[in-house]
PDB file of C-alpha atoms in Angstrom:
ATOM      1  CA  UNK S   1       0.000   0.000   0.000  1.00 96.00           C
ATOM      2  CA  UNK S   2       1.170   3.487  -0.347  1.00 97.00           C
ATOM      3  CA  UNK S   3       1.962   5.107   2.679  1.00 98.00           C
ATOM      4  CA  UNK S   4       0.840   8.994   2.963  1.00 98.00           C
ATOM      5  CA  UNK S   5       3.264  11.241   5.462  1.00 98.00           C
ATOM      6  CA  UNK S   6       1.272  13.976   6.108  1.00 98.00           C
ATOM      7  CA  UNK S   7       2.962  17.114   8.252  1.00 96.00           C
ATOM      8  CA  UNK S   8       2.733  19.342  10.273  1.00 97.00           C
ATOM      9  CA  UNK S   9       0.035  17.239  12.646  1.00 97.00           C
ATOM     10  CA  UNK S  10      -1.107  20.941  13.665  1.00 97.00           C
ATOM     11  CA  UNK S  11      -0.619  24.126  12.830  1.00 96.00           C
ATOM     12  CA  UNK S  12      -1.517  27.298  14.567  1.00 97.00           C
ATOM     13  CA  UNK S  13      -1.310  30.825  11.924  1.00 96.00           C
ATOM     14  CA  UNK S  14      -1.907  34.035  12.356  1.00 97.00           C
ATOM     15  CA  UNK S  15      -4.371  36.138  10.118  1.00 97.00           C
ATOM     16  CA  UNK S  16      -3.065  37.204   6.643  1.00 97.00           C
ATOM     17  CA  UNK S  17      -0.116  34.690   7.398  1.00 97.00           C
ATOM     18  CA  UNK S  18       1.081  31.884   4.458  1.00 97.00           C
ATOM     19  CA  UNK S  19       0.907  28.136   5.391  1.00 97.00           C
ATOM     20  CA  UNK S  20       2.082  25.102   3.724  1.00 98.00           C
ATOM     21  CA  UNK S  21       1.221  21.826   4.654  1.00 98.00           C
ATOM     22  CA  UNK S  22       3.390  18.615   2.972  1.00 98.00           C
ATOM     23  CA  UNK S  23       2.659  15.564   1.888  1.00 98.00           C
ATOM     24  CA  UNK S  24       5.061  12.639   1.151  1.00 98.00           C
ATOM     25  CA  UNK S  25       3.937   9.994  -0.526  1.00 98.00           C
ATOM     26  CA  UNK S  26       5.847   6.560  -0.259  1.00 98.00           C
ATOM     27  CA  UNK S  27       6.310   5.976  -3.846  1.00 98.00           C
ATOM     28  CA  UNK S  28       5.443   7.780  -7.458  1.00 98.00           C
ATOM     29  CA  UNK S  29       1.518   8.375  -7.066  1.00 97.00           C
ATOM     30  CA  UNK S  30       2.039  10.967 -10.173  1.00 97.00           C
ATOM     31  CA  UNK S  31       0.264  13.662  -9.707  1.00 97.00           C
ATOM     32  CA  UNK S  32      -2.841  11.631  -8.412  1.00 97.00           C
ATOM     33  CA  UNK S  33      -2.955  13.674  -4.892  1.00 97.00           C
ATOM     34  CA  UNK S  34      -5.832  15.869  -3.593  1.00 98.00           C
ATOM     35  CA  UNK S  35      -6.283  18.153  -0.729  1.00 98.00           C
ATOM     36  CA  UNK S  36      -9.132  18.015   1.381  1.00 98.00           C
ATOM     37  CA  UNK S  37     -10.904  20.797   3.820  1.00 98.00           C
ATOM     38  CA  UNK S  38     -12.825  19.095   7.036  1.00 97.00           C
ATOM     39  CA  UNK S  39     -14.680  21.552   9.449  1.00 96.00           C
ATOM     40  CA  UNK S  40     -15.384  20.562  12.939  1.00 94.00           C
ATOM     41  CA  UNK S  41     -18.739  18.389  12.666  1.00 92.00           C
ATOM     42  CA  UNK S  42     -18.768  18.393   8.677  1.00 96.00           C
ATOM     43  CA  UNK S  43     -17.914  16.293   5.580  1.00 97.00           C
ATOM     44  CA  UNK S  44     -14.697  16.684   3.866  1.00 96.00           C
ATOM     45  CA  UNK S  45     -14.701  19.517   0.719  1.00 97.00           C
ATOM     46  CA  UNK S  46     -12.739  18.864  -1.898  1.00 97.00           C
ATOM     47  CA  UNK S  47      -9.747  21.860  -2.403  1.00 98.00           C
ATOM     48  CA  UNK S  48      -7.356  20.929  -5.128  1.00 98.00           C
ATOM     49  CA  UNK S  49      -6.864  17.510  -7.553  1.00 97.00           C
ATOM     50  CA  UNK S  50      -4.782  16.409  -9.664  1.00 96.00           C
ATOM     51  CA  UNK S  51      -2.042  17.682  -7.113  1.00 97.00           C
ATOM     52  CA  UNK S  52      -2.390  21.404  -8.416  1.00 97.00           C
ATOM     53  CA  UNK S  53      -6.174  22.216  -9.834  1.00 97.00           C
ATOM     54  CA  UNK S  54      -8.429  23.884  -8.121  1.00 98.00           C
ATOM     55  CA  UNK S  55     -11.684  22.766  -7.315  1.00 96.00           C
ATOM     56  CA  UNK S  56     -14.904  25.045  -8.427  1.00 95.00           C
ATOM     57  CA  UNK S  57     -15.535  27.482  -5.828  1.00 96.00           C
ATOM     58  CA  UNK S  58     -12.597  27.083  -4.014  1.00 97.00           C
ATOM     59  CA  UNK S  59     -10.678  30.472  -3.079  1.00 97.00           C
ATOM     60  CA  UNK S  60      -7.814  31.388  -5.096  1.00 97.00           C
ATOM     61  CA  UNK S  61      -5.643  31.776  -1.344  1.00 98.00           C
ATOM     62  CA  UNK S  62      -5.307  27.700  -1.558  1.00 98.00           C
ATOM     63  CA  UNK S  63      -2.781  26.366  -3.846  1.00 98.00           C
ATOM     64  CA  UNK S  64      -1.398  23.098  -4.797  1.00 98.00           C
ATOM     65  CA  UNK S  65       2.501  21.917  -5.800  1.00 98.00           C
ATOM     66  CA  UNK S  66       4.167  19.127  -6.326  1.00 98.00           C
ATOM     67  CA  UNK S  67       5.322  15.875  -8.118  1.00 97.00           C
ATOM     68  CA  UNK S  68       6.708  12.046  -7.472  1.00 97.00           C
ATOM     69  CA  UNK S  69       6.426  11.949  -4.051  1.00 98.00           C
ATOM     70  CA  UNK S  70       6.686  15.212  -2.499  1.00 98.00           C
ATOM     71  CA  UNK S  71       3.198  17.541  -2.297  1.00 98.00           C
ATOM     72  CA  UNK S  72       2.458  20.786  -0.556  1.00 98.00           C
ATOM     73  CA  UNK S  73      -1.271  22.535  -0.105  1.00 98.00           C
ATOM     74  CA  UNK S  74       0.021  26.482   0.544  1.00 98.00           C
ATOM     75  CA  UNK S  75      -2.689  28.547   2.030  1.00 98.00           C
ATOM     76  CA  UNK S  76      -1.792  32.202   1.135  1.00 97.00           C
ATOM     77  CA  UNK S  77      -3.576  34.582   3.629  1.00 96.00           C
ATOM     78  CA  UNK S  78      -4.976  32.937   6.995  1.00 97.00           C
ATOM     79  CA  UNK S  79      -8.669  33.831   7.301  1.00 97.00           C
ATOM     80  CA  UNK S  80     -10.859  32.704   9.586  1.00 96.00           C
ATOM     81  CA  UNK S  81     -12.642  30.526   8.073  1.00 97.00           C
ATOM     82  CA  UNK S  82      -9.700  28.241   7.366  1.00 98.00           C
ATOM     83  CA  UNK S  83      -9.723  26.884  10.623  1.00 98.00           C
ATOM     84  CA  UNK S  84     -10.019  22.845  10.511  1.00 97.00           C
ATOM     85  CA  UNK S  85      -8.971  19.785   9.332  1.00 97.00           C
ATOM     86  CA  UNK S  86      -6.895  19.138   6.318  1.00 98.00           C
ATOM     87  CA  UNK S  87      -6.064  15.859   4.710  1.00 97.00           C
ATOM     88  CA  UNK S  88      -4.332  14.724   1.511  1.00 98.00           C
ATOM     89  CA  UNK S  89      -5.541  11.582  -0.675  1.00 98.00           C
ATOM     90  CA  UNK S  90      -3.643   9.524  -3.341  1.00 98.00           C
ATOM     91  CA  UNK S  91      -5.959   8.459  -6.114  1.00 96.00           C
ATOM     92  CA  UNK S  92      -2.984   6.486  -7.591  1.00 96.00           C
ATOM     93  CA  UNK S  93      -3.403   3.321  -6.762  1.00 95.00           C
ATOM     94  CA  UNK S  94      -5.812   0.736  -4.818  1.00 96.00           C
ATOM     95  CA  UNK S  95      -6.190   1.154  -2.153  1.00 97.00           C
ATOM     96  CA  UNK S  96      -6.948   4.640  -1.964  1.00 97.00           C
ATOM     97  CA  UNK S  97      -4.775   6.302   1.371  1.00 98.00           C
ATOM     98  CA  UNK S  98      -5.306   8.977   3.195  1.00 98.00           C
ATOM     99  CA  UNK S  99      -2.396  11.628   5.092  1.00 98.00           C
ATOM    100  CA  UNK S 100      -3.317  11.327   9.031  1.00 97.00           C
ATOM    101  CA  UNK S 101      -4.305  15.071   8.584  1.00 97.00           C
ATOM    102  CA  UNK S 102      -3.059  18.586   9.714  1.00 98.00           C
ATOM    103  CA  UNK S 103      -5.144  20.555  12.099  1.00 98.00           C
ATOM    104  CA  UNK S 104      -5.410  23.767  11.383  1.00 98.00           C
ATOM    105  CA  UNK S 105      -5.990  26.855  14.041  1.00 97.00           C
ATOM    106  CA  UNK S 106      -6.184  30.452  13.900  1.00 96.00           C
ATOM    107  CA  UNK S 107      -3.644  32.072  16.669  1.00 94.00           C
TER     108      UNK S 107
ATOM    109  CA  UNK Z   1     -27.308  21.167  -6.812  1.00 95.00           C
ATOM    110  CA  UNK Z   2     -25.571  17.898  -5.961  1.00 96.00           C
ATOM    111  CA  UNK Z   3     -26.975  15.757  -3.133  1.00 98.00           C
ATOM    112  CA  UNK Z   4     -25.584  12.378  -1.838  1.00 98.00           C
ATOM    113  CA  UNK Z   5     -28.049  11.267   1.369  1.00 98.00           C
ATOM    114  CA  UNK Z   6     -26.834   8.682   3.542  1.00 98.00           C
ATOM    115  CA  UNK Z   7     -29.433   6.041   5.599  1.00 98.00           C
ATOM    116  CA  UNK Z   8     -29.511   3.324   7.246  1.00 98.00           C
ATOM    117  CA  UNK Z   9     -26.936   3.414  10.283  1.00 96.00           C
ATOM    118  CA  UNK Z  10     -26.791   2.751  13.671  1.00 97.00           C
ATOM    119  CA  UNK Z  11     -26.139   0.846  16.790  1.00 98.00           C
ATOM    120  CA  UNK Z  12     -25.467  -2.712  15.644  1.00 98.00           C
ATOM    121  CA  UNK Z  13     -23.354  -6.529  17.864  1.00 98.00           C
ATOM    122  CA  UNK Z  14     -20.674  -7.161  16.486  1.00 97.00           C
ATOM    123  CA  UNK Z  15     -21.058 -10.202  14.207  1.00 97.00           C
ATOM    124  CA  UNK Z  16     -23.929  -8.757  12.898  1.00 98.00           C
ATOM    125  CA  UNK Z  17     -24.538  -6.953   9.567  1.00 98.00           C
ATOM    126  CA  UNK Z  18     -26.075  -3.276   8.205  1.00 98.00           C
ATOM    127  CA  UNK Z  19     -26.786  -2.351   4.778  1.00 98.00           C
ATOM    128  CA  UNK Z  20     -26.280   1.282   4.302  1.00 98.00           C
ATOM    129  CA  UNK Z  21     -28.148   3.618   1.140  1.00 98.00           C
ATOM    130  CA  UNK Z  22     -27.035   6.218  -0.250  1.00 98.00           C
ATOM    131  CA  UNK Z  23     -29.693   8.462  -2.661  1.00 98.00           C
ATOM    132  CA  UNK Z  24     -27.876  10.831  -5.231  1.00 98.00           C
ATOM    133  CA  UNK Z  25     -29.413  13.696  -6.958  1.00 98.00           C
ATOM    134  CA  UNK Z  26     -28.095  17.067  -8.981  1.00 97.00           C
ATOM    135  CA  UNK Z  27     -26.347  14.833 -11.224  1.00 97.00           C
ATOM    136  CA  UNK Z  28     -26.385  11.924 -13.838  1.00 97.00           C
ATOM    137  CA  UNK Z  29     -25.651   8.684 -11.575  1.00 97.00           C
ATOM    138  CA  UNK Z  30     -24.938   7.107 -13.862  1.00 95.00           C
ATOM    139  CA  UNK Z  31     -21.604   8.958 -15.169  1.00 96.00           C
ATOM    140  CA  UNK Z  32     -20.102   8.773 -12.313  1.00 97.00           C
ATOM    141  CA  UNK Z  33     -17.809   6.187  -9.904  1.00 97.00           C
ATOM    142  CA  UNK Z  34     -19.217   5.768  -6.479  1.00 98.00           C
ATOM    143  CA  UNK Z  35     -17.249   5.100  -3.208  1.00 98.00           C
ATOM    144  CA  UNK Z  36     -17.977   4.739   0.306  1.00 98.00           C
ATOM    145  CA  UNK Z  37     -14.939   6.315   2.857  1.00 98.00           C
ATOM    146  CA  UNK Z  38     -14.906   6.524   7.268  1.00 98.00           C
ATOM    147  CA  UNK Z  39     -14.085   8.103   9.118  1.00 97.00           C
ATOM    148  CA  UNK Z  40     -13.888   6.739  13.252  1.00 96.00           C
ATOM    149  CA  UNK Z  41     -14.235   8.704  16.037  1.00 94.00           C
ATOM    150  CA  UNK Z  42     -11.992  11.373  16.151  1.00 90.00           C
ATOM    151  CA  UNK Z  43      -9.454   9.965  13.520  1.00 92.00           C
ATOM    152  CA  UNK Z  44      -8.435   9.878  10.255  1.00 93.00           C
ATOM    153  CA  UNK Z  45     -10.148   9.049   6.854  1.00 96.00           C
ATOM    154  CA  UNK Z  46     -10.438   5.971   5.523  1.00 97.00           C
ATOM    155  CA  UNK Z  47     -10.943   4.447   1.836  1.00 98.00           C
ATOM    156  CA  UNK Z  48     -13.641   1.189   2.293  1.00 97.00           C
ATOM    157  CA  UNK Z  49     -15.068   0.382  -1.302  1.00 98.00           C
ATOM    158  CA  UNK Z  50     -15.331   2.167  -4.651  1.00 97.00           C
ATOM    159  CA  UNK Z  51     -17.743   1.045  -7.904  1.00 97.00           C
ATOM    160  CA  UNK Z  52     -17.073   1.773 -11.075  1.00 97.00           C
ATOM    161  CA  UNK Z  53     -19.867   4.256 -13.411  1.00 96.00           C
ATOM    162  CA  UNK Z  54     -21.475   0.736 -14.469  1.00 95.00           C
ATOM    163  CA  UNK Z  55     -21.312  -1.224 -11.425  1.00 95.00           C
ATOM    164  CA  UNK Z  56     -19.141  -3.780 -13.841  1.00 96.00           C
ATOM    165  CA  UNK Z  57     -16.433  -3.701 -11.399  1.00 97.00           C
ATOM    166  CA  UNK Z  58     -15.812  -2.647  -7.636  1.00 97.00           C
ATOM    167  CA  UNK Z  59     -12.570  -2.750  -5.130  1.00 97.00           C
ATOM    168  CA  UNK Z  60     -11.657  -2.727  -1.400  1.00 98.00           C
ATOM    169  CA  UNK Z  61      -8.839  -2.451   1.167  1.00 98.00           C
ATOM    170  CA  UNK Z  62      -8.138  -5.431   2.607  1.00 97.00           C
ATOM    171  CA  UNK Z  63      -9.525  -4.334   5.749  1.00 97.00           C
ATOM    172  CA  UNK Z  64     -13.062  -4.951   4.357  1.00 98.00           C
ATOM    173  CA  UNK Z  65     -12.465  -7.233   1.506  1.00 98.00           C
ATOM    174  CA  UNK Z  66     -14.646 -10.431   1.714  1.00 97.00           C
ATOM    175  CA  UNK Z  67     -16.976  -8.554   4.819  1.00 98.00           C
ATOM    176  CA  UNK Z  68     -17.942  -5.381   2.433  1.00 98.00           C
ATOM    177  CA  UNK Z  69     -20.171  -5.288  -1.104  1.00 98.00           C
ATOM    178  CA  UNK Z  70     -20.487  -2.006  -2.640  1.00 98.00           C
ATOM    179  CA  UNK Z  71     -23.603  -2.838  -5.114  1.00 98.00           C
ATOM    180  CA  UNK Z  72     -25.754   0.476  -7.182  1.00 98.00           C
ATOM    181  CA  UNK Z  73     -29.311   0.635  -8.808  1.00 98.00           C
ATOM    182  CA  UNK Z  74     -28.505   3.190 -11.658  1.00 98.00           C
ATOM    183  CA  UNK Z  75     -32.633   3.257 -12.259  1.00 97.00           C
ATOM    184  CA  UNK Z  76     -33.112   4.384  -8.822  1.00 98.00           C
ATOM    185  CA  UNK Z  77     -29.972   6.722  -8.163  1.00 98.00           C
ATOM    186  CA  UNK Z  78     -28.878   4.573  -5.270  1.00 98.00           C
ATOM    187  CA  UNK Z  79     -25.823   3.668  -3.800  1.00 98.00           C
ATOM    188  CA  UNK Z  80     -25.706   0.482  -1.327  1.00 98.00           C
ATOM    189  CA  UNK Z  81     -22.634  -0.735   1.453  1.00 98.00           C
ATOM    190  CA  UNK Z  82     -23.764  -4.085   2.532  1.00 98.00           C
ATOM    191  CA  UNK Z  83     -21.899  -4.773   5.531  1.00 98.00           C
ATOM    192  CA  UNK Z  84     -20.935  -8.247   7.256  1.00 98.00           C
ATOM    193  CA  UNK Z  85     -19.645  -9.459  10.087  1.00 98.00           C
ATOM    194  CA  UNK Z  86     -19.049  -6.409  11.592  1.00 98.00           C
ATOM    195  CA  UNK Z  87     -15.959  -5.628  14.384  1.00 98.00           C
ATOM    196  CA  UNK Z  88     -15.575  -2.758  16.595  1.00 97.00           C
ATOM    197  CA  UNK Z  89     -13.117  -1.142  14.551  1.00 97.00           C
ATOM    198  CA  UNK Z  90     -15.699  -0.419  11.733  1.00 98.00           C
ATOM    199  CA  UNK Z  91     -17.375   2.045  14.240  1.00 98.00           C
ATOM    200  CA  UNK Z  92     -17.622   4.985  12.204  1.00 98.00           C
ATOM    201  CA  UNK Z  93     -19.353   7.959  10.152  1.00 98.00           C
ATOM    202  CA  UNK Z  94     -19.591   6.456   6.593  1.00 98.00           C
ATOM    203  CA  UNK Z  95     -19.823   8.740   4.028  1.00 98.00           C
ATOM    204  CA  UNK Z  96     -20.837   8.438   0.472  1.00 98.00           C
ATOM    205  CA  UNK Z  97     -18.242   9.882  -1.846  1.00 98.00           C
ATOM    206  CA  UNK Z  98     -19.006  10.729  -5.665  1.00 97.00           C
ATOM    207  CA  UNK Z  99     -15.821  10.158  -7.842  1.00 93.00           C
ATOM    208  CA  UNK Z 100     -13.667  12.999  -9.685  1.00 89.00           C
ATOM    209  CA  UNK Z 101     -12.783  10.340 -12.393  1.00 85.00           C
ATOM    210  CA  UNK Z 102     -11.540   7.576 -10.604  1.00 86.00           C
ATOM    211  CA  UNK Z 103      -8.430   9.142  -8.801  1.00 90.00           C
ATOM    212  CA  UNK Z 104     -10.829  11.563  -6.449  1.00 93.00           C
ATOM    213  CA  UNK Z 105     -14.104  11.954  -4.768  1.00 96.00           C
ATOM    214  CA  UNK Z 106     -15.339  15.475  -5.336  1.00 95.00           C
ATOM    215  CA  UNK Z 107     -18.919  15.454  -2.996  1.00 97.00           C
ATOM    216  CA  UNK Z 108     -19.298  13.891   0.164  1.00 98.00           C
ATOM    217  CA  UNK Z 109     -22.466  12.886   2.130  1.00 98.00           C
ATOM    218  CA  UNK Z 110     -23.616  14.435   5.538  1.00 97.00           C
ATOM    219  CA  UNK Z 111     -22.153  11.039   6.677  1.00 97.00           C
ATOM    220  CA  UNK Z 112     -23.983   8.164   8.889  1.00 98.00           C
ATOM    221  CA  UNK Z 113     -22.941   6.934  12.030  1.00 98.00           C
ATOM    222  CA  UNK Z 114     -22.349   3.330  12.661  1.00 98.00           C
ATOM    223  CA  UNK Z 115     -21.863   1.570  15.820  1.00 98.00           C
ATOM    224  CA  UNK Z 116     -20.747  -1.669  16.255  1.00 98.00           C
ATOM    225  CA  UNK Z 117     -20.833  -3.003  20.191  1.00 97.00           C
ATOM    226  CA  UNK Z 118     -22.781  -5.121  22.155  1.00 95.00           C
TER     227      UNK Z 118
END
């Protein structure tokens, strides 16, 4: 299976600041990575596929990098509303994994 | 407006089994791959069973294989997790997941809780 290392486990930015959160995956998944928004109490929303698109209706502030094994969701300009949970997914290959997820906190 | 509705959870022995249903609307059902993910209690996400637009083929972790069947009814917009001999550890929210090709799930259920103790 391949093995998603997702970091920082939490995170804690001030308003207006940039944030990156990394993903690592343990072998090519080529591109085949999304990004995932989770609010306390809420289903997961969809933020970027295909390791750099955007999803509709997602903010332009959230970004996505990356290639081979190495990924990074950049957040540029905290707001308040991007408090919560973030996870990655690799669509490479069966089965499906998940990152362990980054929690996300306004300071 | 897509909608995916979850049903059918709840407090079940372990041992025992739960079919879960999952009504779609907003879209064509029958475009699209299907998948069921959990998510326990205060962890992480996890993949359980995808299908693909035809219900010709369908795949699981290991975790589930052989206990799981992900099964659709294209005429009725339905999605269905047929779940056997349940454990403890499948205690979860189970949410219904429509696929962004077949590398992503782009819409997500409210989610349905399922509890298996005794």
């Amino acid at each position: 299976d391949i093995q998603m290392t997702q970091s920082p486990a939490s995170l804690s930015a001030s308003l207006g600041e940039t944030i990156s959160i990394e993903c690592r995956a343990s072998e090519d998944i080529y591109s085949n990575l999304a990004w995932y928004q989770q609010k306390s109490g809420k289903s997961p929303q969809l933020l970027i596929y295909a390791a750099n698109r955007l999803q509709d209706g997602v903010p332009s502030r959230f970004s996505g990098s990356g290639s081979g094994t190495q990924y990074s969701l950049k957040i540029s300009g905290m707001q308040p509303e991007d408090e919560g949970d973030y996870f990655c997914l690799q669509g490479s290959k069966f089965p499906y994994t998940f990152g362990a997820g980054t929690k996300l906190e306004l300071k | 407006e897509v909608q995916l509705v979850e049903t059918g959870g709840g407090l079940v022995q372990p041992g025992r089994s739960l079919k879960l249903s999952c009504v779609a609307s907003g879209f064509t059902f029958n475009n699209y791959w299907m998948s069921w993910t959990r998510q326990a209690p205060g962890k992480g996400l996890e993949w359980v069973a995808s299908i693909t637009n035809s219900g010709g083929s369908t795949y699981y972790p290991d975790s589930v294989k052989g206990r799981f069947t992900i099964s659709r009814d294209n005429a009725q917009n339905t999605l269905y997790l047929q779940m056997n001999s349940l454990r403890s550890e499948d205690t979860a929210t189970y949410y219904c997941t429509r696929g962004r090709g077949r590398y992503y799930f782009d819409y997500w259920g409210q989610g349905v809780m399922v509890t298996v103790s005794s």
